[in-house]
Coordinates of C-alpha atoms in Angstrom, one line a residue:
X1065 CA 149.4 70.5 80.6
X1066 CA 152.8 71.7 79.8
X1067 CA 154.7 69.4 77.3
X1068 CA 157.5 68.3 79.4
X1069 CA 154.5 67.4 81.9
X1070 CA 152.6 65.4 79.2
X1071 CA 156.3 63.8 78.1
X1072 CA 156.4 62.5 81.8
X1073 CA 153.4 60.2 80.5
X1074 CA 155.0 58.9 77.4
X1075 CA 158.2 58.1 79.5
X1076 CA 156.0 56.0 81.8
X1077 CA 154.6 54.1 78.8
X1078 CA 156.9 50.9 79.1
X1079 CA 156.4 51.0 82.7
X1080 CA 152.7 51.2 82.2
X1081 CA 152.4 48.2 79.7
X1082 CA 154.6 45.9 82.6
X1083 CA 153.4 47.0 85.7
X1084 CA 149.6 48.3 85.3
X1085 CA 148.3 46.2 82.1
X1086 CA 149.1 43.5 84.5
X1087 CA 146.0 44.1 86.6
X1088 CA 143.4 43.3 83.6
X1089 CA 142.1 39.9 83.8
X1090 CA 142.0 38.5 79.9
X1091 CA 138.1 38.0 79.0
X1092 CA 138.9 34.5 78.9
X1093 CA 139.7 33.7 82.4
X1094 CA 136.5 36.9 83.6
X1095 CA 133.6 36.4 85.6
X1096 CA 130.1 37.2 83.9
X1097 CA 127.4 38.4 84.8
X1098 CA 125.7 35.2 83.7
X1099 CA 127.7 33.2 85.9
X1100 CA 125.8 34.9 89.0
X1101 CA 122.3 34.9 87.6
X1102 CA 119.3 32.5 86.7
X1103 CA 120.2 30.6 83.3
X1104 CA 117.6 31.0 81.3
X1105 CA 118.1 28.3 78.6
X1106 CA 117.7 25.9 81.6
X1107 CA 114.9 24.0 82.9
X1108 CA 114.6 25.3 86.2
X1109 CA 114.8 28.8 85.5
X1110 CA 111.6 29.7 87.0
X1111 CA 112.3 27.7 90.2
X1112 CA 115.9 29.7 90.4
X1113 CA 114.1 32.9 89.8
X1114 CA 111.3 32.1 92.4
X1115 CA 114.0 31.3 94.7
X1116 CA 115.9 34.6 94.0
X1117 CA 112.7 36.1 94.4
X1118 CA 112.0 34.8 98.0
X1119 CA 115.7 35.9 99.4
X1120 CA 115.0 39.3 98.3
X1121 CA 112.1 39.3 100.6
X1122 CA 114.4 39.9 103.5
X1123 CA 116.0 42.6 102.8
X1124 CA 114.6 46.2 103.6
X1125 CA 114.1 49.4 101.2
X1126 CA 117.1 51.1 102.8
X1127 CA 119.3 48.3 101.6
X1128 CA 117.7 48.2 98.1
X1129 CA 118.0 52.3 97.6
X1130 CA 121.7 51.8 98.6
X1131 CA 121.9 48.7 96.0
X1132 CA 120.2 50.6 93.4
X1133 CA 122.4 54.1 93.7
X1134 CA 125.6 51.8 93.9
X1135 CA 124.2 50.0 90.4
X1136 CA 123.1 53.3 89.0
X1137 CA 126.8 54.7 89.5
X1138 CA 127.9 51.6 88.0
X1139 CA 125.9 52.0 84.7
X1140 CA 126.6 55.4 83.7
X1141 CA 129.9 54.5 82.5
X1142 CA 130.0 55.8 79.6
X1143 CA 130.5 59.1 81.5
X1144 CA 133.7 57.7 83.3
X1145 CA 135.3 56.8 80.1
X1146 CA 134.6 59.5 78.4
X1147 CA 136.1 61.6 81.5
X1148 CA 139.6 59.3 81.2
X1149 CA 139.7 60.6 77.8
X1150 CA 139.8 64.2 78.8
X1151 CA 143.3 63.6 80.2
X1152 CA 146.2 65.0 79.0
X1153 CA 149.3 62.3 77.9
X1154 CA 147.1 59.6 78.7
X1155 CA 144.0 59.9 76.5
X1156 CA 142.9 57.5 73.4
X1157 CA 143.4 59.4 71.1
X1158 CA 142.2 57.3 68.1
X1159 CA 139.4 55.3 70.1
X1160 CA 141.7 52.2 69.4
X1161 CA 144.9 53.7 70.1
X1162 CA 147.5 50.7 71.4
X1163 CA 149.6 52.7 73.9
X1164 CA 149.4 51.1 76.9
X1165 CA 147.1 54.1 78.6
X1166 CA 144.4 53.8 76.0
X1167 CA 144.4 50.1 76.6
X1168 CA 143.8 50.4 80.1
X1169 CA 141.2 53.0 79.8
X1170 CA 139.2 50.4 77.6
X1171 CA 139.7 47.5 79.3
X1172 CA 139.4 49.0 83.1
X1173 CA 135.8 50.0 80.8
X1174 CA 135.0 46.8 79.6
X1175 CA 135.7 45.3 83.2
X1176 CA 134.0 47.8 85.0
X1177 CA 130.6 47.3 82.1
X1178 CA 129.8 44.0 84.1
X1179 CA 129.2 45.7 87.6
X1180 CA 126.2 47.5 86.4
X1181 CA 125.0 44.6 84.3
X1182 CA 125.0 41.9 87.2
X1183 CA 123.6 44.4 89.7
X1184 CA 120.5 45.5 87.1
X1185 CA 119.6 41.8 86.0
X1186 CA 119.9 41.2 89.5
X1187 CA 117.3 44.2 90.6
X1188 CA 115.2 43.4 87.6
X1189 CA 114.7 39.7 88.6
X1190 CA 114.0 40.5 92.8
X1191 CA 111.1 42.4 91.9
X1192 CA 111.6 44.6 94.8
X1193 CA 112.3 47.5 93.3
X1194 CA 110.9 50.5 90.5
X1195 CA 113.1 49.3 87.3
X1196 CA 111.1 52.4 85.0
X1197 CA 112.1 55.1 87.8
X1198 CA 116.1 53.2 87.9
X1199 CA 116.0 53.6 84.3
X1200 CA 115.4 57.1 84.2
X1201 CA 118.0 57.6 86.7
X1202 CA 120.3 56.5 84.5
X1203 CA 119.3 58.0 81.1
X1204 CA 119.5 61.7 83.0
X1205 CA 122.9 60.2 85.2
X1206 CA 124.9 59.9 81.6
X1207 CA 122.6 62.8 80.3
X1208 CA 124.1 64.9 83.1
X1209 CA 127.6 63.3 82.6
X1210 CA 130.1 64.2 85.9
X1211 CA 131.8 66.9 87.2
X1212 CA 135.2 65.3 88.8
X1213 CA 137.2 68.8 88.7
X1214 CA 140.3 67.2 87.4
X1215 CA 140.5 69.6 84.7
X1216 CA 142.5 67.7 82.0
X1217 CA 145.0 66.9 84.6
X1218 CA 146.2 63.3 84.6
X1219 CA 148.0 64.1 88.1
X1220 CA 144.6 64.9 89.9
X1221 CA 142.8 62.2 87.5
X1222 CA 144.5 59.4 88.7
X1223 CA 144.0 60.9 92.1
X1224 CA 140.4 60.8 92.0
X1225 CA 140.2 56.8 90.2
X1226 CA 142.6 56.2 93.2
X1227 CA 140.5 57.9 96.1
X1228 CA 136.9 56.5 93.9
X1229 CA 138.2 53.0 93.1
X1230 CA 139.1 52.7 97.3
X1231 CA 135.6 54.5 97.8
X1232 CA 133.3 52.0 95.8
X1233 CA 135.5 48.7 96.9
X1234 CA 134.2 49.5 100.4
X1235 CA 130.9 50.4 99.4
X1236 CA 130.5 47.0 97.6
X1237 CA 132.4 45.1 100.4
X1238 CA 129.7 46.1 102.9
X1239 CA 126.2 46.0 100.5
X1240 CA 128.5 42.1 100.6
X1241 CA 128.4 42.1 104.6
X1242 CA 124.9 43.1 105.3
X1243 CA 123.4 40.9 102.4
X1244 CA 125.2 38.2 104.2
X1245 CA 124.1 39.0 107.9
X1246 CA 120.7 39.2 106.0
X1247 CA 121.4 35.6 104.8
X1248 CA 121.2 36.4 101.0
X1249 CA 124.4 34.9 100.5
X1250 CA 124.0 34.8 96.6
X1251 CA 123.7 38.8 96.6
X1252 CA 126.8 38.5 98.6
X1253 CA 128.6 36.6 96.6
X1254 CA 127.4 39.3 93.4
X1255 CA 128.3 42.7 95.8
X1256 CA 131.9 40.9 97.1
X1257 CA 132.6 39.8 93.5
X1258 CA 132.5 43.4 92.1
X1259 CA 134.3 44.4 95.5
X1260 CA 137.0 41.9 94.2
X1261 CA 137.4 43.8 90.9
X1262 CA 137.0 47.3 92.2
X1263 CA 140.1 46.5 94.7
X1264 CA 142.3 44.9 91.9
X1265 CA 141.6 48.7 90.0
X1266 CA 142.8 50.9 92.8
X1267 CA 145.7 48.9 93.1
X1268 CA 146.8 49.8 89.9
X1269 CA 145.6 53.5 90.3
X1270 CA 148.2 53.9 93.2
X1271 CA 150.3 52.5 91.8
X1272 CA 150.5 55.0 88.9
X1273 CA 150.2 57.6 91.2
X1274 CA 153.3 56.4 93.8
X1275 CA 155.2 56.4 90.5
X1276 CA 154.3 59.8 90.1
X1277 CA 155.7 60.5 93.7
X1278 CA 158.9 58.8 93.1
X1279 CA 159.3 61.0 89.4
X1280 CA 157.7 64.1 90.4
X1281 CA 156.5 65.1 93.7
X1282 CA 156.2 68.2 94.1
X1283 CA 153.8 68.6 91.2
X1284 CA 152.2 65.5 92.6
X1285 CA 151.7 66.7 96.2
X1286 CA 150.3 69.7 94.8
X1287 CA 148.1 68.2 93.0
X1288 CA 146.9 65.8 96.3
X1289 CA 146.0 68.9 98.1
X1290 CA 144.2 70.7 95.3
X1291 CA 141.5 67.4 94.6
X1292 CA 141.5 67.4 98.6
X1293 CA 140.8 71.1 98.7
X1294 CA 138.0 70.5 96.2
X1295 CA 136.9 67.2 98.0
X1296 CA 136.2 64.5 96.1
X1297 CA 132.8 64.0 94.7
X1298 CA 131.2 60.8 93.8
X1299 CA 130.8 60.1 90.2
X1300 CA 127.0 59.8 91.0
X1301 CA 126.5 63.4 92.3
X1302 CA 124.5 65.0 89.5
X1303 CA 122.1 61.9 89.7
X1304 CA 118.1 62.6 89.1
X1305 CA 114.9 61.0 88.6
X1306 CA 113.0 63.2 87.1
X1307 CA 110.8 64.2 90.6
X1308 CA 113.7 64.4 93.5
X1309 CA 116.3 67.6 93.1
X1310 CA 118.2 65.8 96.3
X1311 CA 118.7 62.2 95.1
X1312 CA 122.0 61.7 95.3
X1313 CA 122.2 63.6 99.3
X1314 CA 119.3 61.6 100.1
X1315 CA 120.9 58.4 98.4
X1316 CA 124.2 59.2 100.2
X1317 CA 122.2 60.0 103.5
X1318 CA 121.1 56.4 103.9
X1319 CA 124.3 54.8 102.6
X1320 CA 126.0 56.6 105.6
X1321 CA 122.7 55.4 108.3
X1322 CA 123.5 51.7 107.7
X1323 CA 127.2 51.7 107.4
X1324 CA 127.6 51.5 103.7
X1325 CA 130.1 54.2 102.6
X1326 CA 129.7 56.9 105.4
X1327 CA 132.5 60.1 106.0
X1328 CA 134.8 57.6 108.1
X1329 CA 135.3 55.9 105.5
X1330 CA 135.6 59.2 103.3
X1331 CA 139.0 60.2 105.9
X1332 CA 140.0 56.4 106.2
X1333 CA 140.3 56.3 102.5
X1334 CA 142.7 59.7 102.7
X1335 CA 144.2 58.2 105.6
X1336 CA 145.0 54.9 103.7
X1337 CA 146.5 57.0 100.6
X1338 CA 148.7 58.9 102.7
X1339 CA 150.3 56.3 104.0
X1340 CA 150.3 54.0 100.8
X1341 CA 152.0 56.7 99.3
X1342 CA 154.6 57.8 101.9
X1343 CA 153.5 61.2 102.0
X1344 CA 155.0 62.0 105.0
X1345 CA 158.2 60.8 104.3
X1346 CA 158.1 62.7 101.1
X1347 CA 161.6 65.1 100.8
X1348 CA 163.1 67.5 98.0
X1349 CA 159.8 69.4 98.0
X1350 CA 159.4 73.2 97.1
X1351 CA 157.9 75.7 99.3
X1352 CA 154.5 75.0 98.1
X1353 CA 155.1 71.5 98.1
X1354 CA 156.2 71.1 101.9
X1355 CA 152.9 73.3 102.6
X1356 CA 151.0 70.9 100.1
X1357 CA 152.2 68.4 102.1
X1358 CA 151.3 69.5 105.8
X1359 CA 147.4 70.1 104.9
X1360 CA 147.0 66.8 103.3
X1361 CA 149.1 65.1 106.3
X1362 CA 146.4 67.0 109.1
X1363 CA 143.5 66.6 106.9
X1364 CA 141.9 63.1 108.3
X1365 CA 141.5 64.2 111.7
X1366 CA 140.0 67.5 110.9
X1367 CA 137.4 66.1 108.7
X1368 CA 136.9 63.4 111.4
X1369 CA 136.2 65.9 113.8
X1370 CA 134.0 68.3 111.7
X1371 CA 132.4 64.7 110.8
X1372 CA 131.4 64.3 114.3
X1373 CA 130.1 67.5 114.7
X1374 CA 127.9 67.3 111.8
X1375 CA 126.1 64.0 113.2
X1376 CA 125.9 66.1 116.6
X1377 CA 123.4 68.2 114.3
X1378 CA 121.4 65.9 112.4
X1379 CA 117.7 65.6 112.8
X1380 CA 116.9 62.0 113.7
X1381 CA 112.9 63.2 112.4
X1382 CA 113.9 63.4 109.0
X1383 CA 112.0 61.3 105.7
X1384 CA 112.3 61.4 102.2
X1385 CA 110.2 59.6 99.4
X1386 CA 112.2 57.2 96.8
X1387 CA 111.3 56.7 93.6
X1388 CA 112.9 53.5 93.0
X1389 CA 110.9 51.6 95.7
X1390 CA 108.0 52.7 94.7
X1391 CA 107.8 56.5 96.5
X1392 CA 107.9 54.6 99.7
X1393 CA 109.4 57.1 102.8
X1394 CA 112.5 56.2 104.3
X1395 CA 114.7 57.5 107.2
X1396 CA 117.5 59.4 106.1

């Protein structure tokens, strides 16, 4: 990035430390993953395990492989800090750096480390799934590390953690609603508890980015309707097992059949940015920008529309074999 782009970041710093730093809970007053699980130093472990055990009986594969993908996201964070740290102005540049960017990169980290945890002690303990095959996932997952296209960019970084943090709230919010109308109201409880945490992130995300729009827009529009040109791909999407070269379609193909993150919600979440940020209203722009504008503005009710078409041509026939439960088929 240009310097007097990357001086735009250390401006922002005082701002950052008052109005973003805010939205990290101190470890102190955290949830644990341990405060959702099985204590094992007590005397009914077994019985709470057993229990566990039973509830997971209920729930079908297609709601396990969408568990398991949203966990297996979840875990390869390594990759998502490391990819924060390719960002120009905002980076950590000493691995303990104290400007108020590098401290939210490592503590957003350290928050975002318990999702995965919870969600594979959980897995582990139901019994109802693969763990060897989830394991592999992840080892190639961070292996294969993410390709988010923001290009050292903190403008279009903080657009995709805005658009993803959105994107996985809803996702755990309903693996939440149909564990509960499955009457596994412990997994909700787990899956609306990480829901809770992914929310409180993308509010601080946009708000970083609406204080972009107030000190820069035009670069700032531009840089909406270049990730949205590029569309935004899940951090997951180079996920592998070792035996399925369309994982992550197949994963995302049955997410989208029972209503956990489908391509509604894909334009909802554009639709919901848009608005949270005023585009419209946006004024002063350049040439570019006013055009920059207009696409992102019209873009939810094309891909709504080209969304509909697409399900108008989907084979209801098809099948695919998943690894983490055990190579059973499942509808796609």
């Amino acid at each position: 990035m240009p310097p007097e782009k990357i001086e735009i970041f250390k401006s922002m710093e005082s701002w950052a430390t008052k109005n973003i730093l805010t939205h990290l809970k101190p470890v102190e007053k955290s949830w644990q993953p341990q405060d959702f699980l099985p204590q094992a130093d007590s005397e009914g472990f077994y019985e709470q395990v057993k229990e566990l055990r039973e509830r997971s009986k209920e729930l079908p594969d297609d709601y396990f492989v969408v568990l398991v993908g949203d966990m297996i996201t979840e875990e390869a964070l390594p990759t998502y800090q490391t990819a924060l740290n390719t960002l120009d102005g905002v980076r950590d540049e000493t691995g303990a750096s104290l400007s108020p960017w590098a401290v939210w990169n490592r503590g957003w980290t350290a928050e975002e480390n318990r999702h995965g945890d919870l969600l594979n002690k959980y897995l582990y303990l139901s019994g109802r799934v693969d763990m060897r095959q989830i394991e592999k996932t992840i080892q190639y997952l961070i292996g294969c590390g993410m390709d988010p296209k923001t290009e050292n960019n903190p403008y279009l970084g903080f657009i995709y953690t805005s658009f993803q943090e959105r994107a996985t709230f809803i996702s755990h919010g309903n693996t939440a609603r149909l564990a509960k109308e499955h009457g596994n109201m412990k997994l909700a409880q787990i899956c609306g508890i990480i829901a809770a945490d992914e929310k409180r992130h993308e509010t601080a995300y946009t708000k970083i980015v609406e204080k972009l729009f107030e000190i820069d827009p035009d670069a700032t529009i531009l840089a909406l309707a270049d990730m949205m040109r590029k569309k935004i791909s899940m951090p997951a999407h180079l996920m592998f097992d070792g035996q399925d070269d369309n994982l992550f379609e197949n994963y995302s193909a049955v997410a989208q059949r029972i209503g956990v993150y489908t391509a509604k919600d894909y334009a909802d979440i554009l639709e919901f940015l848009v608005g949270r940020w005023k585009v419209e209203k946006l004024t002063g722009l350049s040439g570019e920008g006013h055009k920059a504008q207009d696409f992102v503005c019209g873009l939810p009710p094309r891909i709504r529309r080209l969304e509909e078409r697409a399900q108008g041509r989907v084979k209801q026939a098809s099948t695919a074999p998943f690894s983490w439960v055990f190579g059973r088929e499942l509808k796609l």
